[in-house]
């Protein structure tokens, strides 16, 4: 390509060739990212006749380089001379659409979709559509998967004869021997349906939808279910029951939990289309039912399915169900909730899967509004205790976060009797995140139940930990005092908490002593000036001469912040 006549205009492409053949991947990548600059230097004609053929011939590189190339070419239209010459970009992108690495193929397809819009209808049939056909009938599955993403962009702008060929190619790929190709076709089913004429949606797409939704691979069935909403938007209401609903009902009972989960996940989107014909459950569906016969439909059609799903073998299905069925109580009212839903809630509270139990507990406020939480307490508490002691610390953490909500619902007496001990036990958990959350939980409980409750119930237990042989538990006492002082107020902080903090300034462990200094700084604003001057200041001055550097630092900082110098 670079002639020997010394023409300076050949220099950029000569450098590009050198850089693209360099062993250093980063150098090759940088070269690709500079393609637009090189194309500008070459001009449109030489970009078409030299640069693009060179790039097409040298598409054997690291995925990172090919990905950058696929992206660059999508923005090259003006650099090859505008829409009239945009078809020159097809050969390198066609090659990139057949490579093994998925992200490169996807980016090539994205760029092809982009430049397809810049082809005139004639060029689309002469240049672009033949490319799609070649990919669709390629020997390697990689090219056939890429073809699936291109049918919808050329279909609306070609002649009826070519349209028929495109529909045939899509049908063929939907029954391809390779699951990856069927997956790609299923993922584009809804998109392709949207550009087809209604008659072909009914004759072609529905049969493909039914076949893909019954595919042996659950990953294919999953994508077919996802396409259902797009297909439903195109059909008249009267066709939905006969053409779509049988397949959707079948998907709702699929042996794969992933497919069942997808049905549930997409259910709220189905509502506008399947309002007259849904026979399985999701909360949004129930909320959108007409009020005059809502209860009857739920009791007749929804509840039996819910009862079956409560004992589904897969925990993901049960967990998804648990997070929504609580909301049914507000729709069905007190009597139906107690008679029909309460046994289901209690069954899920006893479920072996912690996530299922947790989803019920986290949505308890719905049931509380309808029947009051006392009805649930006997079964609720064992579930809470079990979650509170779960081996997974994140499950323990989640239940702590729900404790203030539960406390507010249960009331102070019930809480003291049943849950207080649990909250204190979390303070000495072996995981720091749990101890920290438990401290924060105490502060929220004091805000809810008041300072007097704290003084009688919480503070004595917290201060008792100051003598614990484990220094981590002694430090938790300080963290609790930091959190509680403001909520408890000046009197409790000065008379009960401060003496304990001051005494801990003599602790043998330096970590405890510097946390004493931090605690005094934290609770200082709650104390009166007399306590600060006569009790806090001498202790901080003593800590400021401590042998440990950290203790000295935090003591001096506290003296400065509290203006005790």
XYZ file of C-alpha atoms in Angstrom:
565
model
C 0.000 0.000 0.000
C 2.770 2.476 0.879
C 4.526 3.152 -2.450
C 8.220 3.961 -2.821
C 7.720 7.399 -4.406
C 8.260 9.245 -1.112
C 4.745 10.701 -1.006
C 4.292 12.217 2.489
C 0.543 11.523 2.376
C 1.325 7.817 2.708
C 3.044 8.348 6.036
C -0.028 8.017 8.353
C -1.060 4.635 6.972
C 2.503 3.376 7.005
C 2.706 4.255 10.708
C -0.675 2.602 11.297
C 0.506 -0.591 9.621
C 3.617 -0.612 11.788
C 1.661 0.014 14.977
C -1.006 -2.567 14.153
C 1.721 -5.170 13.655
C 3.538 -4.197 16.842
C 3.778 -6.867 19.539
C 2.588 -4.421 22.218
C -1.212 -4.757 22.564
C -1.524 -1.268 24.088
C 0.214 0.254 21.066
C -2.169 -1.578 18.711
C -5.141 -0.427 20.818
C -3.974 3.202 20.764
C -3.567 2.968 16.994
C -7.157 1.760 16.557
C -8.424 4.571 18.781
C -6.688 7.062 16.461
C -8.363 5.633 13.339
C -10.581 8.659 12.760
C -7.525 10.951 12.786
C -5.730 8.679 10.326
C -8.834 8.562 8.098
C -9.013 12.355 8.075
C -5.347 12.531 7.071
C -5.874 10.037 4.249
C -9.073 11.584 2.921
C -12.314 9.780 2.062
C -11.178 8.044 -1.115
C -8.019 6.509 0.295
C -9.871 5.586 3.493
C -12.266 3.591 1.298
C -9.696 2.067 -1.039
C -6.763 1.473 1.299
C -7.568 1.779 5.010
C -10.785 -0.260 5.096
C -9.448 -3.174 2.973
C -6.328 -3.235 5.168
C -8.454 -3.355 8.346
C -10.700 -6.062 6.860
C -7.702 -8.228 5.998
C -6.018 -7.855 9.399
C -8.871 -8.716 11.725
C -6.948 -11.187 13.837
C -6.103 -9.584 17.146
C -6.739 -9.372 20.875
C -10.415 -8.936 21.773
C -9.715 -5.551 23.313
C -8.358 -4.224 20.001
C -11.220 -5.730 17.978
C -13.788 -4.244 20.369
C -12.301 -0.772 19.887
C -12.297 -1.279 16.098
C -15.948 -2.398 16.045
C -16.925 0.716 17.992
C -14.854 3.102 15.840
C -16.343 1.856 12.577
C -19.868 2.697 13.744
C -18.897 6.384 13.617
C -17.065 6.278 10.280
C -19.826 7.254 7.832
C -18.601 10.797 7.135
C -14.977 9.622 6.992
C -15.742 7.383 3.991
C -17.663 10.083 2.130
C -21.114 10.064 3.752
C -24.227 7.857 3.302
C -23.528 7.300 -0.391
C -20.429 5.252 0.511
C -21.456 3.891 3.914
C -21.645 0.356 2.468
C -17.819 0.387 2.361
C -17.901 -0.129 6.136
C -19.760 -3.421 5.848
C -16.844 -5.823 5.066
C -14.777 -5.147 8.235
C -17.913 -5.090 10.425
C -19.140 -8.342 8.840
C -15.833 -9.978 9.803
C -16.061 -8.606 13.330
C -19.627 -9.920 13.635
C -18.320 -13.477 13.223
C -15.519 -13.528 15.818
C -15.636 -15.812 18.825
C -15.740 -13.181 21.592
C -19.340 -12.169 22.351
C -18.666 -8.551 23.350
C -16.867 -7.911 20.051
C -19.727 -9.441 18.024
C -22.290 -7.432 19.994
C -20.406 -4.190 19.380
C -20.089 -5.015 15.655
C -23.850 -5.661 15.481
C -24.486 -2.396 17.332
C -22.384 -0.506 14.769
C -24.074 -2.336 11.868
C -27.499 -1.414 13.243
C -26.343 2.190 13.493
C -25.024 2.483 9.934
C -28.005 0.568 8.485
C -30.034 3.725 9.094
C -27.624 5.644 6.864
C -28.159 3.334 3.865
C -30.671 4.410 1.246
C -33.457 1.831 0.604
C -31.687 0.790 -2.614
C -28.279 0.400 -0.915
C -29.948 -1.485 1.914
C -31.175 -4.146 -0.537
C -28.022 -4.163 -2.654
C -25.416 -4.177 0.141
C -26.830 -4.561 3.670
C -29.467 -7.239 3.242
C -27.067 -9.655 1.456
C -24.695 -9.257 4.434
C -27.523 -10.231 6.805
C -28.283 -13.296 4.644
C -24.613 -14.326 4.628
C -24.429 -14.080 8.385
C -27.749 -15.930 8.796
C -26.517 -18.874 6.723
C -22.923 -18.871 7.985
C -21.223 -22.130 8.953
C -20.250 -20.861 12.397
C -22.893 -20.212 15.043
C -21.190 -16.870 15.810
C -22.291 -15.345 12.509
C -25.822 -16.734 12.876
C -26.224 -15.214 16.363
C -25.129 -11.828 14.994
C -27.685 -12.038 12.150
C -30.497 -12.200 14.732
C -29.781 -8.626 15.795
C -29.972 -7.230 12.235
C -33.299 -8.474 10.841
C -35.434 -5.820 12.517
C -33.371 -2.860 11.274
C -33.578 -3.729 7.580
C -37.060 -5.351 7.399
C -39.181 -2.130 7.347
C -37.245 -0.622 4.404
C -37.023 -3.460 1.897
C -39.375 -4.826 -0.796
C -42.009 -7.456 -0.005
C -39.959 -10.151 -1.758
C -36.913 -9.441 0.410
C -39.162 -9.223 3.494
C -40.355 -12.769 2.822
C -36.733 -13.943 2.639
C -35.893 -12.205 5.944
C -38.883 -13.822 7.701
C -37.745 -17.219 6.400
C -34.203 -16.681 7.668
C -35.513 -15.683 11.111
C -37.771 -18.776 11.239
C -34.789 -20.972 10.367
C -32.620 -19.476 13.126
C -35.404 -19.950 15.698
C -35.052 -23.710 15.155
C -31.261 -23.746 14.720
C -29.422 -26.806 16.077
C -27.219 -24.618 18.277
C -28.815 -23.368 21.531
C -26.795 -20.120 21.393
C -28.433 -19.236 18.070
C -31.925 -20.055 19.347
C -31.159 -17.901 22.402
C -30.134 -14.997 20.183
C -33.306 -15.414 18.079
C -35.505 -15.589 21.188
C -33.881 -12.434 22.584
C -34.820 -10.542 19.384
C -38.286 -12.080 18.955
C -40.159 -9.132 20.507
C -38.086 -6.573 18.618
C -38.642 -8.356 15.283
C -42.372 -8.746 15.971
C -42.708 -4.971 16.315
C -41.592 -4.312 12.710
C -43.749 -7.052 11.130
C -47.191 -6.597 9.632
C -49.995 -7.811 11.959
C -50.885 -10.784 9.729
C -47.306 -12.045 9.950
C -47.233 -11.494 13.706
C -50.187 -13.872 13.942
C -48.964 -16.396 11.385
C -45.188 -16.368 11.995
C -44.314 -14.821 15.349
C -46.924 -16.637 17.450
C -45.821 -20.052 16.219
C -42.166 -19.105 16.845
C -43.068 -17.796 20.308
C -44.851 -21.057 21.145
C -41.925 -23.153 19.885
C -39.260 -21.120 21.689
C -41.301 -21.095 24.914
C -41.244 -24.918 24.744
C -37.551 -25.173 23.870
C -35.524 -27.855 25.671
C -33.169 -25.147 27.008
C -34.585 -23.080 29.871
C -32.398 -20.110 28.834
C -34.294 -20.027 25.512
C -37.719 -20.418 27.181
C -36.810 -17.589 29.542
C -36.150 -15.156 26.683
C -39.341 -16.188 24.896
C -41.353 -15.306 28.019
C -39.590 -11.947 28.115
C -40.712 -11.274 24.513
C -44.319 -11.934 25.465
C -45.026 -8.329 26.487
C -43.808 -6.938 23.142
C -45.949 -9.447 21.260
C -48.992 -8.696 23.429
C -48.797 -4.979 22.590
C -49.304 -5.825 18.897
C -52.367 -8.063 19.147
C -56.018 -7.174 19.592
C -57.482 -8.195 22.992
C -59.610 -10.955 21.476
C -56.512 -12.721 20.060
C -54.566 -12.737 23.331
C -56.542 -15.510 25.021
C -56.238 -17.912 22.099
C -52.791 -17.020 20.741
C -50.691 -16.064 23.770
C -52.276 -17.087 27.063
C -51.903 -20.882 26.695
C -48.139 -20.469 26.274
C -47.941 -17.994 29.166
C -49.900 -20.316 31.466
C -47.533 -23.105 30.517
C -44.538 -20.856 31.362
C -46.054 -20.064 34.761
C -45.873 -23.784 35.571
C -42.482 -24.365 33.902
C -40.180 -26.933 35.545
C -37.387 -24.311 35.634
C -37.598 -21.774 38.464
C -35.883 -19.203 36.219
C -38.776 -19.309 33.765
C -41.383 -19.151 36.556
C -39.466 -16.257 38.092
C -39.482 -14.396 34.761
C -43.264 -14.812 34.509
C -43.635 -13.341 38.003
C -41.125 -10.579 37.321
C -42.855 -9.474 34.107
C -46.342 -9.921 35.476
C -47.068 -6.255 36.140
C -46.247 -5.549 32.468
C -48.703 -8.243 31.331
C -51.558 -6.640 33.247
C -52.682 -4.134 30.639
C -52.965 -6.921 28.089
C -54.111 -9.976 30.071
C -56.486 -8.387 32.571
C -59.355 -10.676 31.533
C -57.474 -13.935 31.419
C -54.856 -14.200 34.140
C -55.105 -17.253 36.375
C -51.911 -17.034 38.373
C -50.572 -14.728 40.990
C -48.783 -11.507 41.509
C -49.602 -8.575 43.751
C -49.715 -5.919 41.017
C -52.272 -7.997 39.128
C -54.530 -8.170 42.177
C -54.237 -4.444 42.847
C -55.310 -3.678 39.284
C -58.368 -5.906 39.245
C -61.756 -4.146 39.015
C -62.986 -3.515 42.568
C -66.476 -4.966 42.124
C -65.233 -8.561 41.603
C -61.634 -8.314 42.822
C -62.138 -10.435 45.935
C -63.919 -13.220 44.052
C -61.228 -13.440 41.353
C -58.443 -13.536 43.947
C -60.146 -16.179 46.079
C -61.080 -18.350 43.079
C -58.076 -18.031 40.787
C -55.143 -16.529 42.665
C -55.202 -18.124 46.099
C -54.978 -21.765 44.953
C -51.841 -20.916 42.937
C -50.362 -18.975 45.859
C -50.872 -21.986 48.136
C -48.971 -24.164 45.668
C -46.120 -21.669 45.280
C -45.696 -21.388 49.066
C -44.451 -24.970 48.997
C -42.531 -24.645 45.702
C -39.319 -26.650 45.700
C -37.154 -23.703 44.678
C -36.205 -21.110 47.275
C -35.875 -18.277 44.697
C -39.512 -18.718 43.673
C -40.642 -18.824 47.306
C -38.514 -15.826 48.183
C -39.959 -13.758 45.326
C -43.449 -14.826 46.415
C -42.854 -13.948 50.068
C -41.978 -10.364 49.234
C -45.352 -9.743 47.537
C -48.041 -11.900 49.164
C -48.076 -9.818 52.344
C -49.593 -7.021 50.278
C -52.631 -9.192 49.536
C -53.860 -8.629 53.096
C -54.667 -4.971 52.375
C -56.673 -6.038 49.318
C -58.595 -8.919 50.930
C -59.303 -7.318 54.317
C -59.196 -8.587 57.908
C -61.460 -11.669 57.814
C -59.997 -13.171 54.622
C -56.473 -12.404 55.816
C -56.982 -14.217 59.124
C -58.750 -17.190 57.542
C -56.793 -17.642 54.301
C -53.542 -15.648 54.319
C -52.382 -16.031 57.911
C -51.709 -19.781 57.517
C -49.595 -18.969 54.408
C -47.636 -16.241 56.216
C -46.943 -18.584 59.107
C -45.863 -21.360 56.734
C -43.355 -18.978 55.145
C -42.172 -17.732 58.527
C -41.226 -21.336 59.271
C -39.632 -21.876 55.843
C -36.131 -23.341 55.915
C -34.835 -20.567 53.643
C -33.806 -17.440 55.648
C -34.514 -15.095 52.707
C -38.133 -16.306 52.576
C -38.640 -15.662 56.305
C -36.924 -12.304 56.027
C -39.105 -11.127 53.130
C -42.198 -11.874 55.220
C -40.858 -10.012 58.263
C -39.782 -7.005 56.198
C -43.313 -6.615 54.830
C -45.147 -7.085 58.125
C -46.378 -3.506 58.214
C -48.959 -4.431 55.509
C -50.502 -7.100 57.757
C -50.224 -4.920 60.827
C -52.460 -2.325 59.162
C -55.116 -4.974 58.562
C -55.133 -7.366 61.534
C -52.623 -6.096 64.100
C -49.349 -7.818 64.793
C -50.522 -9.624 67.959
C -52.201 -12.197 65.727
C -48.798 -13.084 64.310
C -46.683 -12.906 67.437
C -46.668 -16.567 68.428
C -45.228 -17.722 65.123
C -43.377 -14.515 64.364
C -41.061 -14.580 67.362
C -39.492 -18.009 66.795
C -38.759 -16.927 63.212
C -37.144 -13.691 64.439
C -35.020 -15.543 66.967
C -33.913 -17.997 64.292
C -32.949 -15.193 61.913
C -31.205 -13.342 64.729
C -28.982 -16.354 65.290
C -28.524 -17.317 61.628
C -25.034 -18.471 60.641
C -24.914 -15.894 57.814
C -24.034 -12.554 59.412
C -25.792 -10.613 56.636
C -29.076 -12.290 57.597
C -28.485 -11.302 61.230
C -27.698 -7.773 60.070
C -30.922 -7.516 58.069
C -33.110 -8.559 61.012
C -31.433 -5.926 63.225
C -32.411 -3.291 60.683
C -36.069 -4.365 60.961
C -36.042 -4.336 64.766
C -37.105 -0.678 65.260
C -40.040 -1.294 62.889
C -41.034 -4.443 64.799
C -40.584 -2.685 68.139
C -42.916 0.090 67.068
C -45.520 -2.457 65.967
C -45.243 -4.696 69.033
C -45.186 -1.988 71.701
C -42.839 -1.531 74.644
C -44.172 -4.232 76.986
C -44.140 -6.942 74.376
C -40.710 -5.844 73.198
C -39.219 -5.906 76.715
C -40.629 -9.331 77.372
C -39.655 -11.019 74.108
C -36.995 -9.109 72.188
C -34.908 -7.030 74.583
C -32.529 -9.898 75.371
C -31.976 -10.485 71.677
C -31.010 -6.849 71.068
C -28.485 -6.946 73.902
C -26.977 -10.217 72.633
C -26.191 -8.596 69.278
C -23.922 -6.121 71.081
C -21.413 -8.919 71.735
C -21.669 -10.594 68.311
C -18.294 -11.738 66.924
C -18.832 -9.693 63.710
C -18.069 -5.966 64.063
C -20.767 -4.933 61.541
C -23.379 -6.645 63.751
C -22.126 -4.909 66.923
C -22.163 -1.570 65.106
C -25.710 -2.118 63.767
C -26.884 -3.281 67.206
C -25.581 -0.027 68.711
C -27.459 2.009 66.119
C -30.539 -0.144 66.768
C -30.450 0.768 70.501
C -30.398 4.471 69.645
C -33.492 4.077 67.435
C -35.265 2.103 70.160
C -34.550 4.851 72.723
C -35.910 7.435 70.267
C -39.045 5.287 69.955
C -39.599 4.316 73.609
C -38.096 7.333 75.416
C -35.339 8.192 77.928
C -37.119 6.749 80.968
C -37.389 3.348 79.278
C -33.705 3.564 78.374
C -32.734 4.425 81.957
C -34.605 1.433 83.385
C -34.061 -1.148 80.658
C -31.111 -0.498 78.393
C -28.567 1.695 80.163
C -27.879 -0.649 83.138
C -27.203 -3.563 80.741
C -24.949 -1.459 78.509
C -22.953 -0.124 81.478
C -22.611 -3.654 82.860
C -20.524 -4.551 79.802
C -17.851 -2.057 80.922
C -16.458 -4.795 83.217
C -16.472 -7.512 80.556
C -13.150 -9.385 80.304
C -13.260 -9.042 76.481
C -11.945 -5.576 75.556
C -14.075 -5.563 72.366
C -17.198 -5.775 74.534
C -15.870 -3.002 76.788
C -15.416 -0.860 73.688
C -19.009 -1.633 72.655
C -20.089 0.004 75.946
C -18.380 3.203 74.780
C -19.929 3.005 71.302
C -23.381 2.564 72.872
C -22.851 5.554 75.186
C -21.839 7.644 72.134
C -25.052 6.638 70.377
C -27.391 6.940 73.373
C -26.197 10.109 75.148
C -28.141 12.570 73.020
C -31.366 10.517 73.070
C -31.083 9.919 76.846
C -30.399 13.564 77.684
C -28.138 15.405 80.128
C -29.227 13.917 83.456
C -28.871 10.228 82.524
C -25.643 10.892 80.619
C -24.072 12.856 83.521
C -25.220 10.666 86.410
C -25.087 7.175 84.915
C -22.924 7.103 81.801
C -20.153 9.610 82.533
C -18.791 7.874 85.690
C -18.395 4.622 83.729
C -16.569 6.352 80.869
C -14.221 8.122 83.305
C -13.463 4.887 85.144
C -12.598 3.190 81.805
C -9.826 5.774 81.264
C -7.662 3.481 83.433
C -8.241 0.457 81.179
C -5.143 -1.654 80.456
C -5.903 -1.730 76.695
C -4.838 1.358 74.727
C -7.690 0.909 72.201
C -10.174 1.262 75.059
C -8.390 4.351 76.469
C -8.344 6.251 73.166
C -12.024 5.359 72.651
C -12.651 6.881 76.107
C -11.166 10.130 74.777
C -13.365 9.906 71.655
C -16.445 9.171 73.790
C -15.779 12.160 76.069
C -15.527 14.347 72.966
C -18.812 12.892 71.653
C -20.851 13.213 74.880
C -19.248 16.524 75.921
C -21.932 18.714 74.273
C -24.628 16.872 76.266
C -22.893 17.541 79.636
C -23.091 20.799 81.660
C -20.025 23.020 81.956
C -19.406 22.062 85.585
C -19.080 18.344 84.716
C -16.814 19.220 81.796
C -14.457 21.322 83.917
C -14.365 19.251 87.116
C -14.684 15.684 85.791
C -13.934 15.463 82.070
C -11.026 17.921 81.801
C -8.731 16.231 84.396
C -9.206 12.816 82.771
C -8.493 14.123 79.275
C -5.388 15.970 80.547
C -4.155 12.727 82.071
C -4.836 10.818 78.811
C -2.989 13.528 76.901
C 0.211 12.385 78.649
C -0.450 8.688 77.987
C 2.427 6.499 76.778
C 0.378 5.455 73.707
C 0.538 7.878 70.767
C -3.074 7.292 69.646
C -4.421 7.879 73.167
C -2.463 11.162 73.417
C -3.692 12.265 69.962
C -7.404 11.657 70.615
C -7.203 13.163 74.122
C -5.609 16.349 72.757
C -8.193 16.495 69.966
C -11.036 16.180 72.515
C -9.529 18.945 74.697
C -9.338 21.178 71.622
C -12.863 20.436 70.316
C -14.458 20.847 73.756
C -12.440 24.068 74.332
C -11.031 22.807 77.632
C -7.462 24.018 77.065
